[in-house]
Coordinates of N, CA and C in Angstrom, one line a residue:
X61 N 180.7 311.9 130.0 CA 181.5 312.9 129.7 C 182.0 312.7 128.4
X62 N 182.0 313.5 127.3 CA 182.5 313.3 125.9 C 184.2 312.9 125.9
X63 N 184.7 312.3 125.1 CA 186.1 312.0 125.2 C 186.6 313.2 124.7
X64 N 188.3 313.6 125.2 CA 188.5 314.8 125.0 C 189.3 314.6 123.6
X65 N 189.3 315.9 123.0 CA 189.7 316.2 121.7 C 191.5 315.8 121.8
X66 N 191.8 315.7 120.8 CA 193.6 315.7 120.5 C 194.0 317.0 121.1
X67 N 193.4 318.1 120.8 CA 194.1 319.6 121.2 C 194.2 319.3 122.7
X68 N 193.0 319.1 123.4 CA 192.9 318.9 124.9 C 194.1 317.8 125.3
X69 N 193.9 316.8 124.7 CA 195.1 315.8 125.2 C 196.5 316.3 125.2
X70 N 196.8 316.8 124.3 CA 198.1 317.4 124.0 C 198.4 318.6 125.0
X71 N 197.3 319.2 125.4 CA 197.6 320.3 126.5 C 198.0 319.6 127.9
X72 N 197.2 318.6 128.0 CA 197.3 317.7 129.3 C 198.6 317.1 129.4
X73 N 199.3 316.8 128.1 CA 200.4 315.9 128.0 C 201.6 316.5 128.8
X74 N 202.0 315.6 129.7 CA 203.1 315.9 130.6 C 204.3 315.9 129.9
X75 N 205.3 316.9 129.7 CA 206.8 317.0 129.1 C 207.7 317.4 130.2
X76 N 208.7 316.1 130.3 CA 209.8 316.3 130.9 C 210.7 317.0 130.5
X77 N 211.2 318.2 131.0 CA 212.7 319.0 130.4 C 213.8 318.5 131.1
X78 N 214.6 317.7 130.7 CA 216.0 317.3 131.5 C 217.0 318.0 131.2
X79 N 217.7 318.5 132.3 CA 219.0 319.6 131.9 C 220.2 318.8 132.6
X80 N 221.1 318.4 131.9 CA 222.2 317.6 132.4 C 223.2 319.0 132.8
X81 N 224.0 318.8 133.6 CA 225.2 320.0 133.7 C 226.2 319.6 134.8
X82 N 227.4 320.2 134.3 CA 228.4 319.9 134.9 C 229.4 321.2 135.0
X83 N 229.6 321.8 136.1 CA 230.3 323.1 136.5 C 229.4 324.3 135.4
X84 N 228.1 324.0 135.8 CA 227.6 325.1 135.0 C 226.6 326.2 135.7
X85 N 227.0 326.8 137.3 CA 226.5 327.6 137.9 C 226.1 328.7 137.1
X86 N 227.1 329.4 136.2 CA 227.0 330.5 135.7 C 225.9 330.7 134.5
X87 N 225.3 329.5 134.1 CA 224.5 329.3 132.9 C 223.0 328.7 133.2
X88 N 223.4 327.7 134.2 CA 221.9 327.0 134.4 C 220.8 327.5 134.6
X89 N 221.0 328.7 135.4 CA 219.6 329.8 135.7 C 219.0 330.0 134.7
X90 N 219.8 330.6 133.6 CA 218.9 330.8 132.3 C 218.4 329.8 131.7
X91 N 219.1 328.8 131.6 CA 218.2 327.5 130.9 C 217.1 327.0 131.8
X92 N 217.1 327.0 133.1 CA 215.8 326.7 133.9 C 214.8 327.5 133.9
X93 N 215.2 328.7 133.5 CA 214.0 329.8 133.3 C 213.3 329.7 132.1
X94 N 214.2 329.4 131.2 CA 213.6 329.1 129.8 C 212.5 328.0 129.7
X95 N 212.8 326.9 130.6 CA 212.2 325.7 130.6 C 210.8 326.1 131.5
X96 N 210.9 326.8 132.5 CA 209.6 327.0 133.3 C 208.6 328.0 132.6
X97 N 209.0 328.8 131.7 CA 208.5 329.8 131.1 C 207.8 329.2 129.6
X98 N 207.7 328.1 129.7 CA 207.0 327.4 128.4 C 205.8 327.8 128.4
X99 N 204.9 327.8 127.3 CA 203.4 328.2 127.4 C 202.6 327.0 127.5
X100 N 203.4 325.7 127.4 CA 202.6 324.3 127.3 C 202.4 324.2 129.0
X101 N 201.3 324.1 129.3 CA 200.6 324.1 130.7 C 201.2 323.1 131.7
X102 N 201.6 322.0 131.2 CA 202.2 320.8 131.8 C 203.4 320.5 131.5
X103 N 204.6 320.9 132.3 CA 206.1 320.7 132.2 C 206.7 320.2 133.4
X104 N 207.5 319.4 133.6 CA 208.4 319.1 134.9 C 209.6 319.2 134.5
X105 N 210.5 319.8 135.3 CA 212.0 320.3 135.0 C 212.7 319.5 136.1
X106 N 213.9 318.4 135.2 CA 214.6 318.0 136.2 C 215.9 318.3 135.7
X107 N 216.7 318.4 136.5 CA 218.1 318.9 136.6 C 219.3 317.9 136.9
X108 N 219.9 317.3 136.2 CA 221.0 316.4 136.7 C 222.0 316.6 136.8
X109 N 222.8 316.9 138.0 CA 223.9 317.7 138.2 C 225.1 316.6 138.4
X110 N 226.0 316.5 137.3 CA 226.9 315.3 137.2 C 228.2 316.0 137.8
X111 N 227.9 315.9 139.3 CA 229.5 316.0 140.0 C 230.0 317.4 140.1
X112 N 229.2 318.4 139.9 CA 229.8 319.8 139.5 C 230.3 320.2 141.2
X113 N 231.2 321.0 141.2 CA 231.9 321.6 142.4 C 232.0 323.1 142.4
X114 N 231.3 323.9 141.5 CA 231.4 325.3 141.3 C 230.0 325.9 142.1
X115 N 228.9 325.2 142.6 CA 227.8 325.8 143.1 C 226.8 325.5 142.0
X116 N 226.8 324.8 141.3 CA 225.6 324.7 140.3 C 224.4 324.1 141.2
X117 N 224.6 323.1 142.0 CA 223.6 322.7 143.0 C 222.6 323.7 143.6
X118 N 223.5 324.8 144.0 CA 223.0 326.0 144.9 C 222.0 326.7 144.1
X119 N 222.5 326.9 142.9 CA 221.8 327.7 141.6 C 220.5 326.8 141.5
X120 N 220.4 325.9 141.1 CA 219.2 325.1 141.0 C 218.1 324.9 142.2
X121 N 218.6 324.9 143.7 CA 218.0 324.9 144.5 C 217.1 326.2 144.9
X122 N 217.9 327.2 144.2 CA 216.8 328.6 144.4 C 215.6 328.6 143.8
X123 N 215.4 327.7 142.7 CA 214.0 327.4 142.2 C 213.0 326.7 143.0
X124 N 213.5 326.1 143.9 CA 212.5 325.4 144.9 C 211.9 324.4 144.4
X125 N 210.5 323.9 144.8 CA 210.0 322.8 144.2 C 209.6 323.0 142.6
X126 N 209.9 324.0 142.1 CA 209.5 324.0 140.7 C 210.4 323.1 139.8
X127 N 211.5 323.0 140.4 CA 212.7 322.0 139.7 C 213.1 320.8 140.7
X128 N 213.2 319.8 139.9 CA 213.4 318.6 140.7 C 215.2 318.5 140.4
X129 N 215.9 318.2 141.4 CA 217.4 318.4 141.2 C 218.0 316.7 141.7
X130 N 218.5 316.3 140.8 CA 219.5 315.0 141.0 C 220.8 315.3 140.9
X131 N 221.4 314.6 142.2 CA 222.9 315.1 142.2 C 223.4 313.7 142.0
X132 N 224.6 313.7 141.0 CA 225.0 312.3 140.7 C 226.5 312.5 140.7
X133 N 227.5 311.3 140.8 CA 228.8 311.4 140.6 C 229.2 311.9 139.0
X134 N 230.4 312.4 138.8 CA 230.7 312.8 137.4 C 230.7 311.3 136.4
X135 N 229.9 311.4 135.7 CA 229.7 310.3 134.7 C 229.7 310.8 133.0
X136 N 229.5 312.2 133.0 CA 229.2 312.5 131.9 C 228.0 312.7 131.5
X137 N 227.9 313.7 130.2 CA 226.4 314.2 129.6 C 225.4 312.9 129.5
X138 N 225.8 311.9 128.7 CA 224.9 311.0 128.2 C 224.3 310.2 129.5
X139 N 225.2 309.8 130.5 CA 224.6 309.2 131.7 C 223.8 310.0 132.4
X140 N 224.1 311.5 132.4 CA 223.2 312.2 133.1 C 221.8 312.3 132.2
X141 N 222.1 312.5 131.2 CA 220.7 312.5 130.3 C 219.8 311.1 130.9
X142 N 220.5 310.1 130.6 CA 219.7 308.9 130.9 C 219.2 308.7 132.0
X143 N 220.1 309.0 133.1 CA 219.4 309.3 134.5 C 218.2 310.0 134.7
X144 N 218.2 311.1 134.0 CA 217.0 312.0 134.1 C 215.9 311.8 133.2
X145 N 216.1 311.1 132.0 CA 214.9 310.8 131.5 C 214.1 309.5 131.9
X146 N 215.0 308.8 132.6 CA 214.5 307.7 133.5 C 214.0 307.7 134.7
X147 N 214.2 308.8 135.1 CA 213.2 309.5 136.5 C 212.2 310.0 136.1
X148 N 212.2 310.6 134.8 CA 211.1 311.5 134.6 C 209.8 311.0 134.3
X149 N 208.5 311.8 134.4 CA 207.4 311.3 134.3 C 206.5 311.3 133.1
X150 N 207.0 312.4 132.3 CA 206.5 312.5 131.0 C 206.3 311.8 130.0
X151 N 205.5 311.8 129.1 CA 205.3 311.0 127.9 C 206.2 311.5 126.8
X152 N 206.5 312.6 126.9 CA 207.5 313.3 125.9 C 208.9 313.8 126.8
X153 N 210.2 313.8 126.0 CA 211.3 314.3 126.8 C 211.8 315.5 126.1
X154 N 212.3 316.6 126.7 CA 213.0 317.5 126.0 C 214.4 317.6 126.7
X155 N 215.4 317.5 125.8 CA 216.8 317.7 126.5 C 217.2 318.9 126.7
X156 N 217.8 319.6 127.5 CA 218.2 321.1 127.3 C 220.0 321.1 128.0
X157 N 220.5 321.5 127.3 CA 222.1 321.7 127.8 C 221.6 322.7 128.5
X158 N 222.8 322.8 129.7 CA 222.8 323.8 130.7 C 222.9 325.2 130.1
X159 N 223.7 325.3 129.0 CA 224.1 326.6 128.6 C 223.3 327.1 127.1
X160 N 222.0 326.3 127.2 CA 221.3 326.5 126.1 C 219.9 327.2 126.3
X161 N 218.9 327.5 125.5 CA 217.8 328.1 125.8 C 216.8 327.5 125.1
X162 N 215.1 327.4 125.5 CA 214.1 327.2 125.0 C 213.3 328.3 124.7
X163 N 212.6 328.6 123.7 CA 211.9 329.6 123.0 C 210.4 329.0 124.1
X164 N 209.6 330.1 124.4 CA 208.5 330.0 125.3 C 207.7 328.9 124.7
X165 N 207.2 329.0 123.4 CA 206.6 328.3 122.6 C 206.9 326.8 122.0
X166 N 208.1 326.6 122.4 CA 208.9 325.4 121.8 C 208.1 324.3 122.1
X167 N 207.8 323.7 123.3 CA 207.2 322.6 123.6 C 205.6 322.7 123.0
X168 N 205.2 323.7 123.2 CA 203.5 323.6 122.9 C 203.3 323.2 121.2
X169 N 204.3 324.0 120.5 CA 204.2 324.0 118.9 C 204.8 322.6 118.5
X170 N 205.9 322.0 119.0 CA 206.2 320.7 118.5 C 205.1 319.7 119.0
X171 N 204.7 319.8 120.2 CA 203.3 318.7 120.4 C 202.1 319.1 119.4
X172 N 202.0 320.2 119.0 CA 200.9 320.5 118.3 C 201.3 319.8 116.7
X173 N 202.6 320.1 116.7 CA 202.9 319.1 115.2 C 202.8 317.6 115.3
X174 N 203.2 317.3 116.4 CA 203.3 315.7 116.5 C 202.0 315.1 116.5
X175 N 200.9 315.8 117.0 CA 199.7 315.2 116.9 C 199.4 314.1 117.3
X176 N 198.8 312.9 116.9 CA 198.7 311.8 117.5 C 199.8 310.4 117.5
X177 N 200.7 310.9 116.6 CA 201.9 310.1 116.5 C 202.8 310.0 117.5
X178 N 203.3 308.9 118.0 CA 204.5 308.8 119.0 C 205.5 307.9 118.4
X179 N 205.7 308.1 117.0 CA 206.7 307.4 116.6 C 207.8 308.4 115.7
X180 N 207.6 309.5 116.2 CA 208.4 310.7 115.2 C 209.4 311.5 116.4
X181 N 210.3 311.7 116.0 CA 211.3 312.8 116.8 C 210.8 314.0 116.1
X182 N 210.1 314.8 116.9 CA 209.7 316.3 116.2 C 210.9 317.3 116.5
X183 N 211.4 317.7 115.5 CA 212.5 318.7 115.8 C 212.4 320.3 114.9
X184 N 212.9 321.4 115.6 CA 212.6 322.5 115.1 C 214.0 323.0 114.7
X185 N 213.9 324.1 114.2 CA 215.1 324.9 113.8 C 216.1 325.5 114.9
X186 N 217.0 325.6 114.9 CA 217.7 326.1 116.2 C 218.6 327.5 115.9
X187 N 218.4 328.4 116.6 CA 219.3 329.5 116.8 C 220.8 329.4 117.3
X188 N 221.8 329.4 116.5 CA 223.0 329.2 116.9 C 223.7 330.4 117.3
X189 N 224.5 330.5 118.4 CA 225.1 332.1 118.5 C 226.1 331.7 119.6
X190 N 227.1 332.5 119.5 CA 228.4 332.6 120.4 C 227.8 333.3 121.6
X191 N 228.7 333.2 122.6 CA 228.2 333.9 124.1 C 228.2 335.2 124.0
X192 N 228.8 335.8 122.7 CA 228.5 337.3 122.6 C 227.3 337.7 121.8
X193 N 226.5 336.8 121.4 CA 225.4 337.1 120.6 C 225.6 337.1 119.1
X194 N 226.8 336.6 118.5 CA 226.8 336.6 117.1 C 226.4 335.4 116.5
X195 N 225.6 335.5 115.4 CA 225.0 334.4 115.0 C 226.3 333.3 114.2
X196 N 226.0 332.1 114.5 CA 227.0 331.3 114.0 C 226.0 330.2 113.0
X197 N 226.8 329.9 111.8 CA 226.1 329.1 110.9 C 226.9 327.9 110.7
X198 N 226.0 326.6 110.9 CA 226.7 325.3 110.6 C 225.9 324.7 109.3
X199 N 226.8 324.5 108.0 CA 226.3 324.3 107.0 C 225.5 323.0 106.9
X200 N 226.0 321.9 107.5 CA 225.2 320.7 107.4 C 223.9 320.4 107.9
X201 N 223.2 321.5 108.7 CA 221.9 321.6 109.3 C 221.2 321.8 108.1
X202 N 220.2 320.8 107.7 CA 219.1 321.1 106.7 C 217.8 321.0 107.2
X203 N 216.9 321.6 106.5 CA 215.4 321.3 106.9 C 214.9 319.7 106.3
X204 N 214.0 319.3 106.9 CA 213.6 317.9 106.6 C 212.3 318.0 106.0
X205 N 212.1 317.6 104.8 CA 211.0 317.6 104.0 C 210.3 316.4 103.5
X206 N 210.7 315.5 104.3 CA 210.3 314.1 104.1 C 211.3 313.0 103.4
X207 N 210.9 311.9 103.3 CA 211.8 311.1 102.8 C 212.1 310.1 103.9
X208 N 213.5 309.3 103.7 CA 213.9 308.2 104.6 C 214.3 308.8 105.8
X209 N 214.1 308.8 107.2 CA 214.7 309.5 108.1 C 216.1 309.0 108.2
X210 N 216.4 307.7 108.0 CA 218.1 307.1 108.3 C 218.7 308.0 107.1
X211 N 218.5 308.1 105.8 CA 219.4 308.9 104.8 C 219.4 310.2 105.5
X212 N 218.4 310.6 105.7 CA 218.3 312.1 106.0 C 219.5 312.5 107.3
X213 N 219.4 311.5 108.3 CA 220.3 311.9 109.3 C 221.7 311.7 108.9
X214 N 221.8 310.6 108.0 CA 223.2 310.4 107.9 C 223.8 311.7 107.0
X215 N 223.1 312.8 106.6 CA 223.5 314.2 105.9 C 223.5 315.1 106.8
X216 N 222.6 315.1 107.9 CA 222.2 316.5 108.5 C 221.9 316.0 109.8
X217 N 222.6 316.5 111.1 CA 222.2 316.2 112.3 C 220.9 316.8 113.0
X218 N 220.4 316.1 113.8 CA 219.3 316.9 114.9 C 219.9 317.2 115.7
X219 N 220.0 318.5 116.2 CA 220.7 318.8 117.4 C 220.0 318.5 118.7
X220 N 220.3 318.3 119.9 CA 219.9 317.9 121.1 C 218.7 318.6 121.6
X221 N 219.1 320.0 121.7 CA 218.0 320.8 122.1 C 216.9 321.3 121.4
X222 N 217.0 320.9 119.9 CA 215.9 320.9 118.9 C 214.9 320.1 119.2
X223 N 215.3 318.8 119.3 CA 214.3 317.7 119.4 C 213.4 317.5 120.5
X224 N 211.9 317.0 120.3 CA 211.2 316.3 121.2 C 211.0 315.0 121.2
X225 N 211.4 314.3 122.2 CA 211.3 312.8 121.9 C 209.9 312.3 122.5
X226 N 209.2 311.3 121.8 CA 208.4 310.5 122.6 C 209.0 309.5 123.7
X227 N 208.5 309.5 124.6 CA 209.1 308.4 125.6 C 209.6 307.0 125.0
X228 N 208.3 306.5 124.5 CA 208.5 305.2 123.8 C 209.7 304.9 122.8
X229 N 209.8 305.8 122.2 CA 211.3 305.9 121.3 C 212.6 305.8 121.9
X230 N 212.8 306.5 123.1 CA 213.9 306.3 123.9 C 213.9 305.3 124.5
X231 N 213.0 304.5 124.9 CA 212.8 303.4 125.9 C 213.2 302.3 124.7
X232 N 212.5 302.1 123.6 CA 212.7 301.2 122.4 C 214.4 301.3 122.1
X233 N 215.0 302.3 121.8 CA 216.3 302.7 121.7 C 217.5 302.4 122.6
X234 N 216.9 302.4 123.9 CA 217.7 302.5 125.1 C 218.2 303.5 125.8
X235 N 218.1 304.6 125.0 CA 218.6 305.8 125.4 C 219.9 306.2 124.9
X236 N 220.7 306.9 125.5 CA 222.1 307.4 125.0 C 223.0 306.5 125.3
X237 N 224.1 306.1 124.5 CA 225.2 305.4 124.6 C 226.3 306.0 125.5
X238 N 226.4 305.7 126.7 CA 227.2 306.3 127.7 C 228.7 306.0 127.5
X239 N 229.0 305.1 126.4 CA 230.4 304.8 126.1 C 231.3 305.6 125.0
X240 N 230.2 306.4 124.5 CA 230.6 307.1 123.3 C 231.0 308.6 124.0
X241 N 232.3 309.1 123.5 CA 232.9 310.3 124.1 C 232.1 311.4 123.7
X242 N 231.5 311.4 122.5 CA 230.8 312.6 122.0 C 230.0 312.0 120.9
X243 N 228.9 313.0 120.3 CA 228.1 312.6 119.0 C 227.3 311.5 119.6
X244 N 226.7 311.7 120.9 CA 225.8 310.8 121.6 C 224.2 311.1 120.7
X245 N 224.0 312.1 120.6 CA 222.8 312.5 120.1 C 222.5 311.9 118.6
X246 N 223.6 312.1 117.8 CA 223.6 311.6 116.4 C 223.4 310.1 116.5
X247 N 224.3 309.4 117.4 CA 224.1 308.2 117.5 C 222.5 307.5 117.9
X248 N 222.0 308.3 118.9 CA 220.8 307.9 119.3 C 219.7 308.2 118.1
X249 N 219.9 309.3 117.4 CA 218.6 309.5 116.5 C 218.8 308.6 115.4
X250 N 219.9 308.1 115.0 CA 220.2 307.3 114.1 C 219.7 306.0 114.5
X251 N 219.8 305.5 115.5 CA 219.5 304.2 116.0 C 218.1 304.3 116.2
X252 N 217.4 305.5 116.6 CA 215.9 305.3 116.6 C 215.5 305.4 115.0
X253 N 215.9 305.9 114.3 CA 215.5 305.8 112.6 C 215.7 304.5 112.1
X254 N 216.8 303.6 112.4 CA 217.0 302.4 112.1 C 216.1 301.4 112.7
X255 N 215.4 301.8 113.9 CA 214.5 300.8 114.5 C 213.1 301.1 114.2
X256 N 213.0 302.1 113.1 CA 211.7 302.4 112.4 C 210.8 303.7 113.0
X257 N 211.6 304.5 113.8 CA 211.0 305.7 114.5 C 211.3 306.9 112.9
X258 N 210.4 307.8 113.2 CA 210.2 308.8 112.1 C 211.1 310.3 112.4
X259 N 211.0 311.3 111.6 CA 211.0 312.6 111.7 C 210.1 313.4 111.5
X260 N 209.9 314.6 112.2 CA 208.9 315.8 111.9 C 209.5 317.0 112.3
X261 N 209.6 317.8 111.2 CA 210.5 319.0 111.3 C 209.1 320.2 111.4
X262 N 209.5 321.0 112.5 CA 208.7 322.5 112.8 C 209.8 323.6 112.2
X263 N 209.7 324.1 111.0 CA 210.3 325.2 110.4 C 210.4 326.3 111.2
X264 N 210.6 326.4 112.5 CA 210.8 327.7 113.3 C 212.0 327.7 114.3
X265 N 212.6 328.7 114.7 CA 213.6 328.6 115.3 C 213.1 328.4 116.8
X266 N 213.1 327.7 117.5 CA 212.4 327.5 118.7 C 213.2 327.5 120.0
X267 N 214.6 327.3 119.6 CA 215.7 327.1 120.8 C 217.2 327.8 120.3
X268 N 217.8 328.0 121.5 CA 218.9 328.7 121.0 C 220.1 327.8 121.5
X269 N 221.0 327.5 120.6 CA 222.3 326.9 121.1 C 223.6 327.9 121.1
X270 N 224.1 327.8 122.3 CA 225.1 328.9 122.5 C 226.4 328.1 122.5
X271 N 227.5 328.8 121.6 CA 228.7 328.1 121.3 C 229.8 328.8 121.6
X272 N 230.8 328.6 122.6 CA 231.9 329.2 122.9 C 233.0 329.3 121.7
X273 N 233.6 330.5 121.9 CA 234.6 330.3 120.5 C 235.4 329.1 120.5
X274 N 235.6 328.5 118.9 CA 236.4 327.6 118.9 C 235.8 326.3 118.9
X275 N 234.3 326.4 119.7 CA 233.9 325.1 120.3 C 233.1 324.2 119.2
X276 N 232.6 324.8 118.1 CA 232.2 324.4 117.1 C 232.9 323.4 116.3
X277 N 234.2 324.1 115.8 CA 235.1 323.2 115.2 C 235.8 322.1 116.2
X278 N 236.0 322.2 117.0 CA 236.5 321.2 118.2 C 235.6 320.1 118.3
X279 N 234.2 320.6 118.3 CA 233.0 319.5 118.4 C 232.6 318.7 117.0
X280 N 233.1 319.7 116.0 CA 232.9 318.6 114.6 C 234.2 317.7 114.6
X281 N 235.3 317.9 115.1 CA 236.5 317.4 114.5 C 236.2 316.1 115.6
X282 N 235.7 316.1 116.9 CA 235.2 315.1 117.9 C 234.2 314.1 117.1
X283 N 233.3 314.7 116.4 CA 232.3 313.9 115.9 C 232.6 313.1 114.9
X284 N 233.5 313.6 113.8 CA 234.0 312.8 112.7 C 235.0 311.7 113.4
X285 N 235.5 311.6 114.6 CA 236.2 310.6 115.0 C 235.5 309.6 115.4
X286 N 234.2 309.7 116.0 CA 233.2 308.8 116.2 C 232.3 308.2 115.0
X287 N 232.1 309.1 113.9 CA 231.3 308.8 112.9 C 231.3 307.4 112.2
X288 N 232.8 306.9 112.1 CA 232.7 305.5 111.3 C 232.2 304.6 112.1
X289 N 232.5 304.6 113.4 CA 232.0 303.8 114.5 C 230.2 303.8 114.4
X290 N 229.8 304.8 114.8 CA 228.3 304.8 114.7 C 227.7 304.5 113.3
X291 N 228.1 304.6 112.2 CA 227.5 304.4 110.7 C 227.7 303.0 111.0
X292 N 228.8 302.3 111.2 CA 228.9 300.8 111.1 C 227.7 300.3 111.9
X293 N 227.9 300.7 113.1 CA 226.7 300.3 113.9 C 225.3 300.2 113.6
X294 N 224.9 301.4 112.9 CA 223.5 301.6 112.3 C 223.4 300.7 110.8
X295 N 224.7 300.3 110.1 CA 224.5 299.6 109.4 C 224.4 298.0 109.8
X296 N 224.9 297.6 110.7 CA 224.7 296.3 111.5 C 223.2 296.1 112.1
X297 N 222.7 297.3 112.7 CA 221.4 297.3 113.1 C 220.3 297.1 112.2
X298 N 220.6 297.7 111.1 CA 219.6 297.6 109.8 C 219.7 296.3 109.1
X299 N 220.9 295.9 109.0 CA 220.9 294.3 108.6 C 220.2 293.4 109.6
X300 N 220.5 293.4 110.9 CA 219.8 292.8 111.6 C 218.2 292.7 111.6
X301 N 217.7 293.9 111.4 CA 216.4 293.9 111.3 C 215.8 294.0 110.0
X302 N 216.5 293.6 109.1 CA 216.2 293.2 107.6 C 215.7 294.8 107.0
X303 N 216.2 295.7 107.4 CA 216.0 297.0 107.1 C 216.9 297.8 106.1
X304 N 217.9 297.1 105.6 CA 219.2 297.5 104.7 C 218.7 297.6 103.5
X305 N 217.9 298.7 103.0 CA 217.5 298.4 101.6 C 219.1 299.1 100.6
X306 N 218.7 298.8 99.5 CA 220.0 299.5 98.8 C 219.9 300.8 98.6
X307 N 219.1 301.6 98.7 CA 219.3 303.0 99.0 C 220.0 303.5 100.2
X308 N 219.6 302.7 101.4 CA 220.2 303.0 102.4 C 221.6 302.4 102.6
X309 N 221.9 301.3 102.1 CA 223.5 301.0 101.8 C 224.1 302.0 101.0
X310 N 223.6 302.5 100.1 CA 224.5 303.3 99.3 C 224.6 305.1 100.3
X311 N 223.6 305.2 101.0 CA 223.9 306.3 101.7 C 224.7 306.1 102.8
X312 N 224.8 305.0 103.4 CA 225.9 304.4 104.4 C 227.1 304.6 103.9
X313 N 227.5 304.0 102.7 CA 228.6 304.1 102.0 C 229.1 305.6 101.8
X314 N 228.1 306.3 101.5 CA 228.6 307.7 101.0 C 229.1 308.3 102.2
X315 N 228.1 308.2 103.4 CA 228.6 308.5 104.6 C 229.8 308.2 105.2
X316 N 230.3 307.0 105.0 CA 231.7 306.6 105.6 C 232.7 307.1 104.8
X317 N 232.5 307.3 103.3 CA 233.4 308.0 102.4 C 234.0 309.2 102.7
X318 N 232.8 310.2 103.6 CA 232.8 311.2 103.7 C 233.7 311.5 105.2
X319 N 233.8 310.7 106.0 CA 234.4 310.5 107.3 C 235.9 310.3 107.2

């Protein structure tokens, strides 16, 4: 039998969608349906219920065997994501918050962009809307056109739902930091880049991030509180690995000056 071509290999690639949720009975069903509607033929969906008491688990159970439900004591989103990806079987991981949505072709198009490389976070553009459907703009989100991933991430975040992670990058970085109260995805992505991981951008809106009124400004304030801690740790990691170039040192200093 001739060896499989790259396209067929990517079609056969199992991708695990991990949905952490807490008190999300009102929204998690939509998120699950968007994961199950992927055009990529090999997807597993894992929901990690982080100690909900509002009937979230009952909503998840309605999907039957198509969705794996893990029920955990309440420890926060980072712990739920870590529990999910460590139980997952896929070679790629897609994290999906319970109130966000995936475009049907998201995983297929990002896998196509990934090609044979398993050393890059593949991320897309994200449609950001309020729960009333109004468009929301976050000025710091920028397209990636190449260059140093560390320097790019210090200027522009990669949103959790927009990213598709090769499993090996998560294993190398150790997953999400469960001690951080917020900005865990910024910290994870920056650590991956510091350890040599790359970025690949798919310039299409392939996911929807839904924001409640006032939540963006509140989230930004929380992130800025953690920003110096995360940047200093990145600097230390780069120094330890001999990867702290003059250009990166300058970018880190500029990032700290903005905090």
